[in-house]
mmCIF file with all atom_site columns, C-alpha atoms in Angstrom:
data_model
loop_
_atom_site.group_PDB
_atom_site.id
_atom_site.type_symbol
_atom_site.label_atom_id
_atom_site.label_alt_id
_atom_site.label_comp_id
_atom_site.label_asym_id
_atom_site.label_entity_id
_atom_site.label_seq_id
_atom_site.pdbx_PDB_ins_code
_atom_site.Cartn_x
_atom_site.Cartn_y
_atom_site.Cartn_z
_atom_site.occupancy
_atom_site.B_iso_or_equiv
_atom_site.pdbx_formal_charge
_atom_site.auth_seq_id
_atom_site.auth_comp_id
_atom_site.auth_asym_id
_atom_site.auth_atom_id
_atom_site.pdbx_PDB_model_num
ATOM 1   C CA . MET A 1 1   ? 129.466 120.808 26.170 1.00 56.00 ? 8   MET A CA 1
ATOM 2   C CA . THR A 1 2   ? 130.097 121.542 29.808 1.00 59.00 ? 9   THR A CA 1
ATOM 3   C CA . PRO A 1 3   ? 133.878 121.892 31.106 1.00 59.00 ? 10  PRO A CA 1
ATOM 4   C CA . GLY A 1 4   ? 135.200 119.097 31.802 1.00 61.00 ? 11  GLY A CA 1
ATOM 5   C CA . ALA A 1 5   ? 133.063 117.195 30.186 1.00 72.00 ? 12  ALA A CA 1
ATOM 6   C CA . SER A 1 6   ? 134.540 114.284 27.178 1.00 85.00 ? 13  SER A CA 1
ATOM 7   C CA . LEU A 1 7   ? 134.252 114.959 23.330 1.00 89.00 ? 14  LEU A CA 1
ATOM 8   C CA . ARG A 1 8   ? 135.338 112.206 20.980 1.00 92.00 ? 15  ARG A CA 1
ATOM 9   C CA . VAL A 1 9   ? 136.432 113.270 17.707 1.00 92.00 ? 16  VAL A CA 1
ATOM 10  C CA . MET A 1 10  ? 137.015 111.676 14.655 1.00 93.00 ? 17  MET A CA 1
ATOM 11  C CA . SER A 1 11  ? 138.103 112.341 11.176 1.00 93.00 ? 18  SER A CA 1
ATOM 12  C CA . TRP A 1 12  ? 138.415 110.514 7.665  1.00 94.00 ? 19  TRP A CA 1
ATOM 13  C CA . ASN A 1 13  ? 139.059 110.624 4.303  1.00 94.00 ? 20  ASN A CA 1
ATOM 14  C CA . ILE A 1 14  ? 136.681 108.915 3.037  1.00 95.00 ? 21  ILE A CA 1
ATOM 15  C CA . LYS A 1 15  ? 138.345 109.231 -0.310 1.00 93.00 ? 22  LYS A CA 1
ATOM 16  C CA . THR A 1 16  ? 136.418 109.778 -4.048 1.00 92.00 ? 23  THR A CA 1
ATOM 17  C CA . GLY A 1 17  ? 132.948 110.382 -2.228 1.00 94.00 ? 24  GLY A CA 1
ATOM 18  C CA . GLY A 1 18  ? 132.777 106.658 -0.883 1.00 95.00 ? 25  GLY A CA 1
ATOM 19  C CA . TYR A 1 19  ? 132.736 105.288 -4.522 1.00 93.00 ? 26  TYR A CA 1
ATOM 20  C CA . ASP A 1 20  ? 135.389 102.862 -5.603 1.00 90.00 ? 27  ASP A CA 1
ATOM 21  C CA . ARG A 1 21  ? 135.488 100.066 -8.951 1.00 90.00 ? 28  ARG A CA 1
ATOM 22  C CA . LYS A 1 22  ? 133.057 97.428  -5.996 1.00 89.00 ? 29  LYS A CA 1
ATOM 23  C CA . GLY A 1 23  ? 130.488 100.298 -6.468 1.00 94.00 ? 30  GLY A CA 1
ATOM 24  C CA . ASP A 1 24  ? 129.197 103.011 -3.584 1.00 95.00 ? 31  ASP A CA 1
ATOM 25  C CA . ARG A 1 25  ? 130.300 102.291 -0.155 1.00 96.00 ? 32  ARG A CA 1
ATOM 26  C CA . LEU A 1 26  ? 128.109 104.889 1.838  1.00 96.00 ? 33  LEU A CA 1
ATOM 27  C CA . ASP A 1 27  ? 126.394 103.166 3.868  1.00 97.00 ? 34  ASP A CA 1
ATOM 28  C CA . ALA A 1 28  ? 129.981 100.662 5.184  1.00 97.00 ? 35  ALA A CA 1
ATOM 29  C CA . ILE A 1 29  ? 131.074 104.001 6.026  1.00 97.00 ? 36  ILE A CA 1
ATOM 30  C CA . ALA A 1 30  ? 127.972 104.899 7.482  1.00 98.00 ? 37  ALA A CA 1
ATOM 31  C CA . ALA A 1 31  ? 127.923 101.445 10.054 1.00 98.00 ? 38  ALA A CA 1
ATOM 32  C CA . VAL A 1 32  ? 131.162 102.894 11.105 1.00 97.00 ? 39  VAL A CA 1
ATOM 33  C CA . ILE A 1 33  ? 130.592 106.186 11.891 1.00 98.00 ? 40  ILE A CA 1
ATOM 34  C CA . VAL A 1 34  ? 127.567 104.324 13.816 1.00 98.00 ? 41  VAL A CA 1
ATOM 35  C CA . ARG A 1 35  ? 130.049 101.818 15.669 1.00 97.00 ? 42  ARG A CA 1
ATOM 36  C CA . GLU A 1 36  ? 132.128 104.458 16.753 1.00 96.00 ? 43  GLU A CA 1
ATOM 37  C CA . ARG A 1 37  ? 130.096 106.967 17.632 1.00 97.00 ? 44  ARG A CA 1
ATOM 38  C CA . PRO A 1 38  ? 131.937 109.885 17.176 1.00 96.00 ? 45  PRO A CA 1
ATOM 39  C CA . ASP A 1 39  ? 130.320 113.478 19.294 1.00 96.00 ? 46  ASP A CA 1
ATOM 40  C CA . VAL A 1 40  ? 131.959 115.506 15.989 1.00 96.00 ? 47  VAL A CA 1
ATOM 41  C CA . LEU A 1 41  ? 133.242 114.298 13.018 1.00 97.00 ? 48  LEU A CA 1
ATOM 42  C CA . ALA A 1 42  ? 135.615 115.567 10.465 1.00 97.00 ? 49  ALA A CA 1
ATOM 43  C CA . LEU A 1 43  ? 135.012 114.304 7.395  1.00 97.00 ? 50  LEU A CA 1
ATOM 44  C CA . GLN A 1 44  ? 137.193 114.538 3.287  1.00 96.00 ? 51  GLN A CA 1
ATOM 45  C CA . GLU A 1 45  ? 137.267 113.879 -0.059 1.00 95.00 ? 52  GLU A CA 1
ATOM 46  C CA . LEU A 1 46  ? 133.582 114.545 0.001  1.00 95.00 ? 53  LEU A CA 1
ATOM 47  C CA . ARG A 1 47  ? 133.107 114.330 -3.724 1.00 92.00 ? 54  ARG A CA 1
ATOM 48  C CA . ASN A 1 48  ? 129.374 114.550 -5.263 1.00 89.00 ? 55  ASN A CA 1
ATOM 49  C CA . PHE A 1 49  ? 128.736 115.929 -2.018 1.00 89.00 ? 56  PHE A CA 1
ATOM 50  C CA . GLY A 1 50  ? 128.108 119.557 -3.929 1.00 70.00 ? 57  GLY A CA 1
ATOM 51  C CA . ARG A 1 51  ? 125.427 121.054 -4.719 1.00 69.00 ? 58  ARG A CA 1
ATOM 52  C CA . GLN A 1 52  ? 124.216 118.395 -7.183 1.00 63.00 ? 59  GLN A CA 1
ATOM 53  C CA . GLY A 1 53  ? 124.828 115.692 -3.871 1.00 67.00 ? 60  GLY A CA 1
ATOM 54  C CA . ALA A 1 54  ? 122.972 116.989 -1.295 1.00 79.00 ? 61  ALA A CA 1
ATOM 55  C CA . ALA A 1 55  ? 121.209 114.708 -0.758 1.00 88.00 ? 62  ALA A CA 1
ATOM 56  C CA . ARG A 1 56  ? 123.740 111.918 -0.350 1.00 93.00 ? 63  ARG A CA 1
ATOM 57  C CA . LEU A 1 57  ? 124.908 114.326 2.514  1.00 93.00 ? 64  LEU A CA 1
ATOM 58  C CA . HIS A 1 58  ? 121.274 114.781 4.302  1.00 93.00 ? 65  HIS A CA 1
ATOM 59  C CA . ARG A 1 59  ? 121.576 111.186 3.358  1.00 95.00 ? 66  ARG A CA 1
ATOM 60  C CA . LEU A 1 60  ? 124.996 110.464 5.257  1.00 97.00 ? 67  LEU A CA 1
ATOM 61  C CA . ALA A 1 61  ? 124.053 112.584 8.216  1.00 97.00 ? 68  ALA A CA 1
ATOM 62  C CA . GLY A 1 62  ? 120.441 111.173 9.009  1.00 97.00 ? 69  GLY A CA 1
ATOM 63  C CA . ALA A 1 63  ? 122.135 107.577 9.005  1.00 98.00 ? 70  ALA A CA 1
ATOM 64  C CA . VAL A 1 64  ? 124.520 108.674 11.573 1.00 98.00 ? 71  VAL A CA 1
ATOM 65  C CA . GLY A 1 65  ? 122.599 110.996 13.535 1.00 98.00 ? 72  GLY A CA 1
ATOM 66  C CA . MET A 1 66  ? 124.258 114.045 13.020 1.00 98.00 ? 73  MET A CA 1
ATOM 67  C CA . THR A 1 67  ? 123.892 118.047 12.108 1.00 98.00 ? 74  THR A CA 1
ATOM 68  C CA . PRO A 1 68  ? 126.452 118.255 8.472  1.00 97.00 ? 75  PRO A CA 1
ATOM 69  C CA . HIS A 1 69  ? 128.194 121.247 7.128  1.00 97.00 ? 76  HIS A CA 1
ATOM 70  C CA . LEU A 1 70  ? 129.901 121.349 4.164  1.00 96.00 ? 77  LEU A CA 1
ATOM 71  C CA . ALA A 1 71  ? 132.294 123.546 2.244  1.00 95.00 ? 78  ALA A CA 1
ATOM 72  C CA . ARG A 1 72  ? 132.667 122.319 -1.162 1.00 93.00 ? 79  ARG A CA 1
ATOM 73  C CA . SER A 1 73  ? 136.014 123.217 -3.171 1.00 92.00 ? 80  SER A CA 1
ATOM 74  C CA . LEU A 1 74  ? 136.548 124.778 -6.444 1.00 88.00 ? 81  LEU A CA 1
ATOM 75  C CA . LEU A 1 75  ? 138.088 121.887 -7.619 1.00 88.00 ? 82  LEU A CA 1
ATOM 76  C CA . GLY A 1 76  ? 136.198 119.039 -6.662 1.00 85.00 ? 83  GLY A CA 1
ATOM 77  C CA . GLN A 1 77  ? 136.678 117.201 -3.297 1.00 92.00 ? 84  GLN A CA 1
ATOM 78  C CA . PRO A 1 78  ? 134.225 119.174 -0.275 1.00 95.00 ? 85  PRO A CA 1
ATOM 79  C CA . VAL A 1 79  ? 134.742 118.979 3.228  1.00 96.00 ? 86  VAL A CA 1
ATOM 80  C CA . ALA A 1 80  ? 132.384 118.250 5.901  1.00 97.00 ? 87  ALA A CA 1
ATOM 81  C CA . VAL A 1 81  ? 132.025 119.015 10.070 1.00 98.00 ? 88  VAL A CA 1
ATOM 82  C CA . LEU A 1 82  ? 129.357 117.210 11.266 1.00 98.00 ? 89  LEU A CA 1
ATOM 83  C CA . VAL A 1 83  ? 128.654 117.408 14.844 1.00 98.00 ? 90  VAL A CA 1
ATOM 84  C CA . ARG A 1 84  ? 125.984 114.570 17.332 1.00 97.00 ? 91  ARG A CA 1
ATOM 85  C CA . PRO A 1 85  ? 123.025 116.627 19.529 1.00 96.00 ? 92  PRO A CA 1
ATOM 86  C CA . PRO A 1 86  ? 123.238 118.012 21.928 1.00 95.00 ? 93  PRO A CA 1
ATOM 87  C CA . LEU A 1 87  ? 125.507 119.761 20.547 1.00 96.00 ? 94  LEU A CA 1
ATOM 88  C CA . GLU A 1 88  ? 124.578 122.094 17.957 1.00 96.00 ? 95  GLU A CA 1
ATOM 89  C CA . ILE A 1 89  ? 126.463 124.433 15.312 1.00 97.00 ? 96  ILE A CA 1
ATOM 90  C CA . HIS A 1 90  ? 126.043 127.863 16.136 1.00 96.00 ? 97  HIS A CA 1
ATOM 91  C CA . ARG A 1 91  ? 127.833 129.524 13.566 1.00 96.00 ? 98  ARG A CA 1
ATOM 92  C CA . ARG A 1 92  ? 129.179 127.949 9.942  1.00 97.00 ? 99  ARG A CA 1
ATOM 93  C CA . THR A 1 93  ? 132.355 128.882 7.405  1.00 97.00 ? 100 THR A CA 1
ATOM 94  C CA . SER A 1 94  ? 133.897 127.996 4.274  1.00 96.00 ? 101 SER A CA 1
ATOM 95  C CA . VAL A 1 95  ? 137.117 128.822 3.698  1.00 95.00 ? 102 VAL A CA 1
ATOM 96  C CA . SER A 1 96  ? 137.842 127.105 -0.578 1.00 89.00 ? 103 SER A CA 1
ATOM 97  C CA . TRP A 1 97  ? 139.430 130.471 -2.405 1.00 87.00 ? 104 TRP A CA 1
ATOM 98  C CA . ARG A 1 98  ? 142.883 130.305 -0.312 1.00 88.00 ? 105 ARG A CA 1
ATOM 99  C CA . LEU A 1 99  ? 143.336 126.405 -0.468 1.00 95.00 ? 106 LEU A CA 1
ATOM 100 C CA . HIS A 1 100 ? 144.009 123.445 -2.856 1.00 95.00 ? 107 HIS A CA 1
ATOM 101 C CA . HIS A 1 101 ? 140.654 121.733 -1.417 1.00 95.00 ? 108 HIS A CA 1
ATOM 102 C CA . ALA A 1 102 ? 138.622 123.060 1.173  1.00 96.00 ? 109 ALA A CA 1
ATOM 103 C CA . ALA A 1 103 ? 138.223 124.329 4.591  1.00 97.00 ? 110 ALA A CA 1
ATOM 104 C CA . ALA A 1 104 ? 134.533 123.992 6.776  1.00 97.00 ? 111 ALA A CA 1
ATOM 105 C CA . ALA A 1 105 ? 134.277 125.350 10.764 1.00 98.00 ? 112 ALA A CA 1
ATOM 106 C CA . VAL A 1 106 ? 131.485 125.516 12.969 1.00 98.00 ? 113 VAL A CA 1
ATOM 107 C CA . ASP A 1 107 ? 131.160 127.012 16.800 1.00 96.00 ? 114 ASP A CA 1
ATOM 108 C CA . ALA A 1 108 ? 129.987 124.115 18.816 1.00 92.00 ? 115 ALA A CA 1
ATOM 109 C CA . GLY A 1 109 ? 129.777 126.104 21.980 1.00 83.00 ? 116 GLY A CA 1
ATOM 110 C CA . PRO A 1 110 ? 133.035 127.050 23.495 1.00 86.00 ? 117 PRO A CA 1
ATOM 111 C CA . LEU A 1 111 ? 134.801 125.287 20.501 1.00 93.00 ? 118 LEU A CA 1
ATOM 112 C CA . THR A 1 112 ? 135.550 125.715 16.844 1.00 96.00 ? 119 THR A CA 1
ATOM 113 C CA . VAL A 1 113 ? 136.158 122.984 14.615 1.00 96.00 ? 120 VAL A CA 1
ATOM 114 C CA . VAL A 1 114 ? 137.899 122.977 11.519 1.00 97.00 ? 121 VAL A CA 1
ATOM 115 C CA . SER A 1 115 ? 137.976 120.150 9.159  1.00 97.00 ? 122 SER A CA 1
ATOM 116 C CA . VAL A 1 116 ? 140.637 120.843 6.076  1.00 96.00 ? 123 VAL A CA 1
ATOM 117 C CA . HIS A 1 117 ? 141.953 119.168 3.235  1.00 96.00 ? 124 HIS A CA 1
ATOM 118 C CA . LEU A 1 118 ? 145.862 120.602 2.753  1.00 95.00 ? 125 LEU A CA 1
ATOM 119 C CA . ASN A 1 119 ? 147.632 121.222 -0.666 1.00 95.00 ? 126 ASN A CA 1
ATOM 120 C CA . PRO A 1 120 ? 148.664 117.387 -1.386 1.00 93.00 ? 127 PRO A CA 1
ATOM 121 C CA . PHE A 1 121 ? 151.245 117.711 -4.220 1.00 94.00 ? 128 PHE A CA 1
ATOM 122 C CA . SER A 1 122 ? 153.320 120.671 -3.021 1.00 95.00 ? 129 SER A CA 1
ATOM 123 C CA . PRO A 1 123 ? 155.360 121.445 0.673  1.00 95.00 ? 130 PRO A CA 1
ATOM 124 C CA . PRO A 1 124 ? 155.314 124.816 0.058  1.00 96.00 ? 131 PRO A CA 1
ATOM 125 C CA . ARG A 1 125 ? 151.595 125.504 -0.811 1.00 96.00 ? 132 ARG A CA 1
ATOM 126 C CA . ARG A 1 126 ? 150.802 123.381 2.058  1.00 96.00 ? 133 ARG A CA 1
ATOM 127 C CA . ARG A 1 127 ? 152.774 125.552 4.185  1.00 96.00 ? 134 ARG A CA 1
ATOM 128 C CA . ARG A 1 128 ? 151.125 129.073 3.439  1.00 96.00 ? 135 ARG A CA 1
ATOM 129 C CA . GLU A 1 129 ? 147.771 126.972 3.849  1.00 97.00 ? 136 GLU A CA 1
ATOM 130 C CA . ALA A 1 130 ? 148.660 125.830 7.185  1.00 96.00 ? 137 ALA A CA 1
ATOM 131 C CA . VAL A 1 131 ? 150.222 129.569 7.982  1.00 96.00 ? 138 VAL A CA 1
ATOM 132 C CA . TRP A 1 132 ? 146.536 130.639 6.835  1.00 96.00 ? 139 TRP A CA 1
ATOM 133 C CA . LEU A 1 133 ? 144.548 128.649 9.059  1.00 96.00 ? 140 LEU A CA 1
ATOM 134 C CA . ALA A 1 134 ? 146.619 128.704 12.308 1.00 94.00 ? 141 ALA A CA 1
ATOM 135 C CA . HIS A 1 135 ? 145.840 132.358 12.043 1.00 94.00 ? 142 HIS A CA 1
ATOM 136 C CA . ARG A 1 136 ? 142.705 132.331 11.216 1.00 94.00 ? 143 ARG A CA 1
ATOM 137 C CA . PHE A 1 137 ? 141.561 129.447 13.679 1.00 93.00 ? 144 PHE A CA 1
ATOM 138 C CA . GLY A 1 138 ? 143.985 129.106 15.991 1.00 85.00 ? 145 GLY A CA 1
ATOM 139 C CA . LYS A 1 139 ? 142.498 131.648 18.600 1.00 84.00 ? 146 LYS A CA 1
ATOM 140 C CA . GLY A 1 140 ? 140.833 130.485 21.237 1.00 86.00 ? 147 GLY A CA 1
ATOM 141 C CA . PRO A 1 141 ? 139.784 126.598 21.582 1.00 92.00 ? 148 PRO A CA 1
ATOM 142 C CA . VAL A 1 142 ? 139.744 124.721 18.534 1.00 94.00 ? 149 VAL A CA 1
ATOM 143 C CA . LEU A 1 143 ? 140.558 121.538 16.664 1.00 94.00 ? 150 LEU A CA 1
ATOM 144 C CA . ILE A 1 144 ? 141.617 121.400 14.007 1.00 95.00 ? 151 ILE A CA 1
ATOM 145 C CA . THR A 1 145 ? 141.798 118.615 12.052 1.00 94.00 ? 152 THR A CA 1
ATOM 146 C CA . GLY A 1 146 ? 141.475 116.897 8.255  1.00 93.00 ? 153 GLY A CA 1
ATOM 147 C CA . ASP A 1 147 ? 143.433 115.310 6.030  1.00 93.00 ? 154 ASP A CA 1
ATOM 148 C CA . LEU A 1 148 ? 146.869 117.807 6.124  1.00 92.00 ? 155 LEU A CA 1
ATOM 149 C CA . ASN A 1 149 ? 148.692 115.371 3.394  1.00 92.00 ? 156 ASN A CA 1
ATOM 150 C CA . GLY A 1 150 ? 151.996 116.408 5.867  1.00 90.00 ? 157 GLY A CA 1
ATOM 151 C CA . LEU A 1 151 ? 154.259 114.531 7.303  1.00 90.00 ? 158 LEU A CA 1
ATOM 152 C CA . ASP A 1 152 ? 154.955 115.401 11.161 1.00 88.00 ? 159 ASP A CA 1
ATOM 153 C CA . PRO A 1 153 ? 158.654 116.677 13.157 1.00 88.00 ? 160 PRO A CA 1
ATOM 154 C CA . GLY A 1 154 ? 160.073 114.706 15.126 1.00 84.00 ? 161 GLY A CA 1
ATOM 155 C CA . THR A 1 155 ? 159.460 111.928 13.097 1.00 86.00 ? 162 THR A CA 1
ATOM 156 C CA . ASP A 1 156 ? 162.151 109.902 10.839 1.00 89.00 ? 163 ASP A CA 1
ATOM 157 C CA . HIS A 1 157 ? 160.642 109.841 8.022  1.00 88.00 ? 164 HIS A CA 1
ATOM 158 C CA . THR A 1 158 ? 163.479 108.300 5.840  1.00 87.00 ? 165 THR A CA 1
ATOM 159 C CA . GLU A 1 159 ? 162.777 105.180 5.261  1.00 86.00 ? 166 GLU A CA 1
ATOM 160 C CA . THR A 1 160 ? 159.336 105.722 5.188  1.00 84.00 ? 167 THR A CA 1
ATOM 161 C CA . LEU A 1 161 ? 160.497 108.594 2.019  1.00 88.00 ? 168 LEU A CA 1
ATOM 162 C CA . ALA A 1 162 ? 162.760 105.632 0.401  1.00 88.00 ? 169 ALA A CA 1
ATOM 163 C CA . ARG A 1 163 ? 160.157 103.051 -0.493 1.00 86.00 ? 170 ARG A CA 1
ATOM 164 C CA . LEU A 1 164 ? 158.269 105.459 -2.292 1.00 87.00 ? 171 LEU A CA 1
ATOM 165 C CA . PRO A 1 165 ? 158.369 105.444 -6.084 1.00 89.00 ? 172 PRO A CA 1
ATOM 166 C CA . GLY A 1 166 ? 159.285 109.696 -7.520 1.00 88.00 ? 173 GLY A CA 1
ATOM 167 C CA . ILE A 1 167 ? 156.044 111.117 -8.387 1.00 89.00 ? 174 ILE A CA 1
ATOM 168 C CA . PHE A 1 168 ? 154.587 110.597 -4.176 1.00 89.00 ? 175 PHE A CA 1
ATOM 169 C CA . HIS A 1 169 ? 158.327 110.776 -2.744 1.00 91.00 ? 176 HIS A CA 1
ATOM 170 C CA . ARG A 1 170 ? 158.520 114.629 -4.668 1.00 92.00 ? 177 ARG A CA 1
ATOM 171 C CA . ARG A 1 171 ? 155.273 115.773 -2.605 1.00 92.00 ? 178 ARG A CA 1
ATOM 172 C CA . HIS A 1 172 ? 157.426 115.961 1.106  1.00 93.00 ? 179 HIS A CA 1
ATOM 173 C CA . VAL A 1 173 ? 160.185 117.247 0.472  1.00 92.00 ? 180 VAL A CA 1
ATOM 174 C CA . ASP A 1 174 ? 161.938 120.038 -0.500 1.00 92.00 ? 181 ASP A CA 1
ATOM 175 C CA . ALA A 1 175 ? 163.701 121.849 -2.862 1.00 90.00 ? 182 ALA A CA 1
ATOM 176 C CA . ALA A 1 176 ? 166.974 120.254 -1.755 1.00 92.00 ? 183 ALA A CA 1
ATOM 177 C CA . GLY A 1 177 ? 165.281 116.663 -1.742 1.00 90.00 ? 184 GLY A CA 1
ATOM 178 C CA . GLN A 1 178 ? 165.449 117.137 2.354  1.00 91.00 ? 185 GLN A CA 1
ATOM 179 C CA . VAL A 1 179 ? 162.216 115.762 4.434  1.00 92.00 ? 186 VAL A CA 1
ATOM 180 C CA . ASP A 1 180 ? 159.042 118.817 4.977  1.00 94.00 ? 187 ASP A CA 1
ATOM 181 C CA . THR A 1 181 ? 157.261 118.767 7.914  1.00 93.00 ? 188 THR A CA 1
ATOM 182 C CA . ARG A 1 182 ? 156.677 122.466 7.490  1.00 94.00 ? 189 ARG A CA 1
ATOM 183 C CA . GLY A 1 183 ? 153.020 122.373 6.988  1.00 92.00 ? 190 GLY A CA 1
ATOM 184 C CA . VAL A 1 184 ? 152.083 120.365 10.029 1.00 91.00 ? 191 VAL A CA 1
ATOM 185 C CA . GLU A 1 185 ? 155.530 122.087 12.057 1.00 93.00 ? 192 GLU A CA 1
ATOM 186 C CA . THR A 1 186 ? 153.264 125.180 11.141 1.00 94.00 ? 193 THR A CA 1
ATOM 187 C CA . PHE A 1 187 ? 150.739 124.937 13.268 1.00 93.00 ? 194 PHE A CA 1
ATOM 188 C CA . ALA A 1 188 ? 152.669 123.399 16.838 1.00 90.00 ? 195 ALA A CA 1
ATOM 189 C CA . GLN A 1 189 ? 154.066 126.923 15.967 1.00 92.00 ? 196 GLN A CA 1
ATOM 190 C CA . ALA A 1 190 ? 151.286 128.562 16.154 1.00 92.00 ? 197 ALA A CA 1
ATOM 191 C CA . GLY A 1 191 ? 150.641 127.572 19.862 1.00 91.00 ? 198 GLY A CA 1
ATOM 192 C CA . LEU A 1 192 ? 148.734 124.404 18.963 1.00 91.00 ? 199 LEU A CA 1
ATOM 193 C CA . VAL A 1 193 ? 149.030 120.634 20.734 1.00 89.00 ? 200 VAL A CA 1
ATOM 194 C CA . ASP A 1 194 ? 149.737 117.372 19.144 1.00 88.00 ? 201 ASP A CA 1
ATOM 195 C CA . LEU A 1 195 ? 146.670 115.999 20.560 1.00 86.00 ? 202 LEU A CA 1
ATOM 196 C CA . TRP A 1 196 ? 147.999 112.234 19.227 1.00 81.00 ? 203 TRP A CA 1
ATOM 197 C CA . LYS A 1 197 ? 151.109 112.758 21.350 1.00 79.00 ? 204 LYS A CA 1
ATOM 198 C CA . VAL A 1 198 ? 149.047 113.400 24.357 1.00 81.00 ? 205 VAL A CA 1
ATOM 199 C CA . ALA A 1 199 ? 146.255 110.507 23.676 1.00 77.00 ? 206 ALA A CA 1
ATOM 200 C CA . GLY A 1 200 ? 146.797 108.862 21.151 1.00 75.00 ? 207 GLY A CA 1
ATOM 201 C CA . ASP A 1 201 ? 148.172 105.108 20.532 1.00 75.00 ? 208 ASP A CA 1
ATOM 202 C CA . GLY A 1 202 ? 149.822 103.633 17.328 1.00 74.00 ? 209 GLY A CA 1
ATOM 203 C CA . ASP A 1 203 ? 152.787 104.600 15.428 1.00 72.00 ? 210 ASP A CA 1
ATOM 204 C CA . GLY A 1 204 ? 151.357 108.092 14.406 1.00 72.00 ? 211 GLY A CA 1
ATOM 205 C CA . LEU A 1 205 ? 152.936 108.667 11.407 1.00 72.00 ? 212 LEU A CA 1
ATOM 206 C CA . THR A 1 206 ? 150.434 110.949 9.812  1.00 71.00 ? 213 THR A CA 1
ATOM 207 C CA . VAL A 1 207 ? 151.712 110.226 5.803  1.00 72.00 ? 214 VAL A CA 1
ATOM 208 C CA . PRO A 1 208 ? 151.651 108.054 3.690  1.00 66.00 ? 215 PRO A CA 1
ATOM 209 C CA . THR A 1 209 ? 148.809 105.499 4.568  1.00 60.00 ? 216 THR A CA 1
ATOM 210 C CA . THR A 1 210 ? 149.145 104.140 0.598  1.00 55.00 ? 217 THR A CA 1
ATOM 211 C CA . GLN A 1 211 ? 150.838 104.998 -1.813 1.00 41.00 ? 218 GLN A CA 1
ATOM 212 C CA . GLY A 1 212 ? 151.171 109.593 -1.462 1.00 37.00 ? 219 GLY A CA 1
ATOM 213 C CA . GLY A 1 213 ? 148.115 109.162 0.791  1.00 39.00 ? 220 GLY A CA 1
ATOM 214 C CA . GLY A 1 214 ? 147.777 111.339 4.055  1.00 39.00 ? 221 GLY A CA 1
ATOM 215 C CA . ASN A 1 215 ? 145.714 110.775 7.262  1.00 37.00 ? 222 ASN A CA 1
ATOM 216 C CA . GLU A 1 216 ? 144.148 112.879 9.804  1.00 38.00 ? 223 GLU A CA 1
ATOM 217 C CA . PHE A 1 217 ? 145.947 114.851 12.370 1.00 39.00 ? 224 PHE A CA 1
ATOM 218 C CA . SER A 1 218 ? 144.093 116.616 15.026 1.00 43.00 ? 225 SER A CA 1
ATOM 219 C CA . ARG A 1 219 ? 145.446 119.471 17.006 1.00 40.00 ? 226 ARG A CA 1
ATOM 220 C CA . MET A 1 220 ? 143.927 121.420 19.889 1.00 42.00 ? 227 MET A CA 1
ATOM 221 C CA . ARG A 1 221 ? 144.440 124.359 22.051 1.00 40.00 ? 228 ARG A CA 1
#
């Protein structure tokens, strides 16, 4: 990656490993990735992409023309980072034991790219995960992206949360019932920049994109 070069980044929670009631969505997922042609791709919720499903990861990577690195999850939701040549993966790191799901990190030239899937259920645990990730990876040029499962600070989420059933509402409030944005805010406090605020469009909401779900929220320093 040369200085000043642009980098196209895509992050996607593909949900339950690309399967649903209608069957296998992997070919449709690959078609979207081919259309968007990212230089760097972060994927989350890669159920059945682990040791026994390695062929599934390589099938996807081959279909989109990218080099993959997978981090397995103790709870069965691996994450991955894929890079497109001429980018190369110079170093790979996998983290599972400190996280509810996992984080996959690669050094691709001067940039470290981290795909994460944070705790979907507990704001305090989500914040602890973010603190550790910011400390571990937040030094030097880094992009932390993925399913952060947290609300962004600076947005009024009252109306959005009021529409959620209690089981999902609890995932985004503190012990006093107030909106909890500390997980996402941790990255800003560590000196990382919300890329959507710099170059994004649309409403910029991170969650919920479906009932209780999360979407992708990227940061770089």
